[in-house]
Amino acid sequence: EHDPVIRAACPLLAAAAASVGSPQIRSRATLGGNVANASPAADLIPALTAVEGKAVISSRSGIRKAEILELVLDAGRCALILGFEVPAFQTDTCWAFEKIGRRNALAISRMNGAAAFELADGRMKNVRLCIGAATRSPQRFRTAEALLEGNTPGTELFRQAGGAVSEEILDKTGIRNSSQYKLPVSADFTVRLLENAMRRE
């Protein structure tokens, strides 16, 4: 949350870390613990995914690097994490981390997400959009990313991406009691996430 190197090189990760628990919890907690808990609502999994971080993990076959989403084997199950490697942001990176909770502080996410992309000649490139607490485990929303990739950012494009996210959640989870709330919220949440990322151009 406060490390000057992280705040300068990867501010999205610092912002996500600042959303976890209380100051007392954050003074004891670790990135690895938040990820290894493998909760669908873990705040740092979308952030680490959007910044294209890698985890260094240990298994019977030895030590290797893995994508963050590979670690979450199922809700509550995760590989043994030794550390993380996180690339520094490019100077033209737009980014945002957002969460929805029942209250403003000390809230488990009802939905969270991170977005990062670069702008080249006014067009979005290398789009990463990861949302948690909407499906069984956090995931990248590839259809929405493909809609955004190479296009000029704007509200209408962001609404299309939000619709794609909502449709993919429905496809993954089916109709549930929470769908009436979660599906429209996920679309609006995606729009807000992308608009806030643009404000950090």
Coordinates of C-alpha atoms in Angstrom, one line a residue:
E1 CA 0.0 0.0 0.0
H2 CA 2.7 2.5 1.0
D3 CA 5.9 1.1 -0.6
P4 CA 7.3 3.9 -2.8
V5 CA 8.6 1.5 -5.5
I6 CA 5.2 -0.2 -5.9
R7 CA 3.4 3.1 -5.8
A8 CA 5.6 4.5 -8.6
A9 CA 6.0 1.3 -10.7
C10 CA 2.7 -0.4 -10.2
P11 CA 0.1 1.9 -8.6
L12 CA -2.8 -0.4 -9.4
L13 CA -1.4 -3.0 -7.0
A14 CA -0.9 -0.4 -4.3
A15 CA -4.5 0.8 -4.7
A16 CA -5.8 -2.8 -4.4
A17 CA -3.7 -3.5 -1.4
A18 CA -5.2 -0.4 0.3
S19 CA -8.7 -1.9 0.0
V20 CA -7.9 -5.0 2.0
G21 CA -9.3 -5.2 5.5
S22 CA -8.2 -2.6 8.1
P23 CA -4.8 -1.0 8.7
Q24 CA -4.2 -3.6 11.5
I25 CA -4.9 -6.5 9.1
R26 CA -2.8 -4.9 6.3
S27 CA 0.1 -4.6 8.7
R28 CA 0.2 -8.4 9.1
A29 CA -1.2 -9.6 5.8
T30 CA 0.7 -10.6 2.7
L31 CA 0.0 -10.6 -1.1
G32 CA 0.6 -14.4 -1.0
G33 CA -1.9 -14.9 1.8
N34 CA -4.7 -13.0 0.0
V35 CA -4.1 -15.0 -3.2
A36 CA -3.6 -18.4 -1.5
N37 CA -6.9 -18.0 0.3
A38 CA -8.3 -18.5 -3.2
S39 CA -11.5 -16.6 -2.3
P40 CA -13.6 -15.6 -5.3
A41 CA -13.7 -12.1 -3.6
A42 CA -9.9 -11.8 -3.0
D43 CA -9.1 -8.2 -3.9
L44 CA -5.5 -8.8 -5.0
I45 CA -6.2 -11.5 -7.6
P46 CA -7.8 -9.2 -10.1
A47 CA -5.1 -6.6 -9.5
L48 CA -2.2 -9.0 -9.9
T49 CA -3.9 -10.4 -13.0
A50 CA -4.4 -7.0 -14.7
V51 CA -0.8 -6.0 -14.1
E52 CA 0.3 -9.2 -15.7
G53 CA 2.1 -10.4 -12.5
K54 CA 3.5 -13.9 -12.2
A55 CA 3.7 -16.1 -9.2
V56 CA 6.7 -18.1 -8.2
I57 CA 5.3 -21.4 -7.0
S58 CA 6.6 -24.7 -5.6
S59 CA 5.2 -28.2 -6.4
R60 CA 6.4 -31.7 -6.6
S61 CA 7.9 -31.0 -10.0
G62 CA 9.9 -28.1 -8.7
I63 CA 9.8 -24.3 -8.7
R64 CA 8.2 -22.5 -11.6
K65 CA 6.4 -19.3 -12.6
A66 CA 2.7 -19.3 -13.2
E67 CA -0.1 -17.0 -14.2
I68 CA -2.0 -15.7 -11.2
L69 CA -5.3 -17.3 -12.3
E70 CA -3.6 -20.7 -12.6
L71 CA -3.1 -20.6 -8.9
V72 CA -6.7 -20.6 -8.0
L73 CA -7.5 -24.3 -8.4
D74 CA -11.0 -24.0 -6.9
A75 CA -12.6 -21.9 -4.2
G76 CA -10.3 -22.2 -1.2
R77 CA -7.6 -24.3 -3.0
C78 CA -4.3 -22.8 -4.2
A79 CA -0.8 -23.8 -5.0
L80 CA 2.2 -23.0 -2.7
I81 CA 3.3 -19.5 -3.4
L82 CA 6.9 -18.4 -2.9
G83 CA 6.7 -14.9 -4.3
F84 CA 5.5 -12.7 -7.1
E85 CA 7.1 -10.9 -10.1
V86 CA 5.3 -7.8 -11.3
P87 CA 6.4 -5.7 -14.3
A88 CA 6.5 -1.9 -14.0
F89 CA 3.8 0.0 -15.8
Q90 CA 4.5 1.7 -19.1
T91 CA 4.3 5.4 -19.0
D92 CA 1.0 5.4 -21.1
T93 CA -0.8 2.8 -18.9
C94 CA -4.3 3.5 -17.8
W95 CA -5.5 1.6 -14.8
A96 CA -8.2 1.3 -12.1
F97 CA -9.2 -0.9 -9.2
E98 CA -12.7 -0.9 -7.9
K99 CA -14.8 -2.9 -5.4
I100 CA -18.4 -3.0 -4.2
G101 CA -19.0 -4.0 -0.6
R102 CA -21.8 -3.8 1.9
R103 CA -20.1 -0.9 3.6
N104 CA -17.2 1.5 2.9
A105 CA -14.6 -0.2 5.0
L106 CA -13.7 -3.7 6.3
A107 CA -16.0 -5.2 3.6
I108 CA -15.7 -8.5 1.8
S109 CA -16.2 -7.6 -1.9
R110 CA -19.5 -8.3 -3.4
M111 CA -17.7 -7.6 -6.7
N112 CA -14.2 -6.3 -7.4
G113 CA -12.2 -5.7 -10.5
A114 CA -9.1 -4.3 -12.1
A115 CA -8.5 -2.9 -15.6
A116 CA -5.3 -1.9 -17.3
F117 CA -4.4 -1.0 -20.8
E118 CA -2.1 1.3 -22.8
L119 CA -3.1 4.0 -25.3
A120 CA -1.4 4.2 -28.7
D121 CA -2.6 6.9 -31.1
G122 CA -5.8 7.2 -29.1
R123 CA -6.6 3.5 -29.3
M124 CA -6.6 0.9 -26.5
K125 CA -4.0 -1.9 -26.6
N126 CA -2.9 -4.8 -24.4
V127 CA -6.3 -4.6 -22.5
R128 CA -6.5 -6.6 -19.3
L129 CA -9.9 -6.8 -17.5
C130 CA -10.3 -9.1 -14.5
I131 CA -13.3 -9.2 -12.3
G132 CA -13.8 -11.2 -9.1
A133 CA -16.7 -12.3 -6.9
A134 CA -18.9 -12.5 -10.0
T135 CA -18.1 -16.1 -10.9
R136 CA -16.7 -19.2 -9.0
S137 CA -13.2 -17.7 -9.2
P138 CA -11.8 -14.4 -10.6
Q139 CA -11.3 -14.4 -14.3
R140 CA -10.3 -12.3 -17.3
F141 CA -13.2 -11.4 -19.5
R142 CA -11.7 -12.1 -22.9
T143 CA -14.7 -11.2 -25.0
A144 CA -14.9 -7.8 -23.5
E145 CA -11.1 -7.4 -23.8
A146 CA -11.4 -8.2 -27.5
L147 CA -14.2 -5.6 -28.0
L148 CA -12.0 -3.0 -26.5
E149 CA -8.7 -3.9 -28.1
G150 CA -7.6 -1.6 -30.9
N151 CA -10.6 0.7 -30.5
T152 CA -11.0 4.3 -29.4
P153 CA -12.2 4.5 -25.8
G154 CA -15.6 6.0 -25.0
T155 CA -18.7 5.5 -23.1
E156 CA -20.6 3.6 -25.8
L157 CA -17.7 1.2 -26.3
F158 CA -17.4 0.7 -22.5
R159 CA -21.2 -0.1 -22.4
Q160 CA -20.7 -2.8 -25.0
A161 CA -17.8 -4.2 -22.9
G162 CA -20.1 -4.1 -19.8
G163 CA -22.8 -6.0 -21.7
A164 CA -20.2 -8.6 -22.8
V165 CA -19.1 -9.1 -19.2
S166 CA -22.7 -9.5 -18.0
E167 CA -23.4 -12.1 -20.7
E168 CA -20.3 -14.1 -19.8
I169 CA -21.2 -14.1 -16.2
L170 CA -24.6 -15.4 -17.1
D171 CA -23.1 -18.1 -19.3
K172 CA -20.7 -19.1 -16.5
T173 CA -23.1 -19.1 -13.6
G174 CA -26.6 -19.6 -15.1
I175 CA -29.6 -18.0 -13.6
R176 CA -29.4 -17.7 -9.8
N177 CA -31.2 -15.7 -7.1
S178 CA -28.5 -13.1 -7.3
S179 CA -28.6 -12.7 -11.0
Q180 CA -31.3 -10.0 -11.0
Y181 CA -28.8 -7.9 -9.0
K182 CA -25.5 -9.1 -10.2
L183 CA -25.9 -9.0 -14.0
P184 CA -26.9 -5.3 -14.4
V185 CA -24.4 -4.3 -11.6
S186 CA -21.6 -6.1 -13.4
A187 CA -22.3 -4.2 -16.6
D188 CA -22.4 -0.8 -14.8
F189 CA -19.3 -1.8 -12.7
T190 CA -17.3 -2.5 -15.9
V191 CA -18.2 0.8 -17.4
R192 CA -17.2 2.6 -14.2
L193 CA -13.9 0.6 -14.0
L194 CA -13.0 1.6 -17.6
E195 CA -14.0 5.2 -17.2
N196 CA -11.9 5.5 -14.0
A197 CA -9.0 4.0 -15.8
M198 CA -9.2 6.6 -18.5
R199 CA -9.1 9.3 -15.9
R200 CA -5.6 8.1 -15.0
E201 CA -4.3 8.4 -18.6

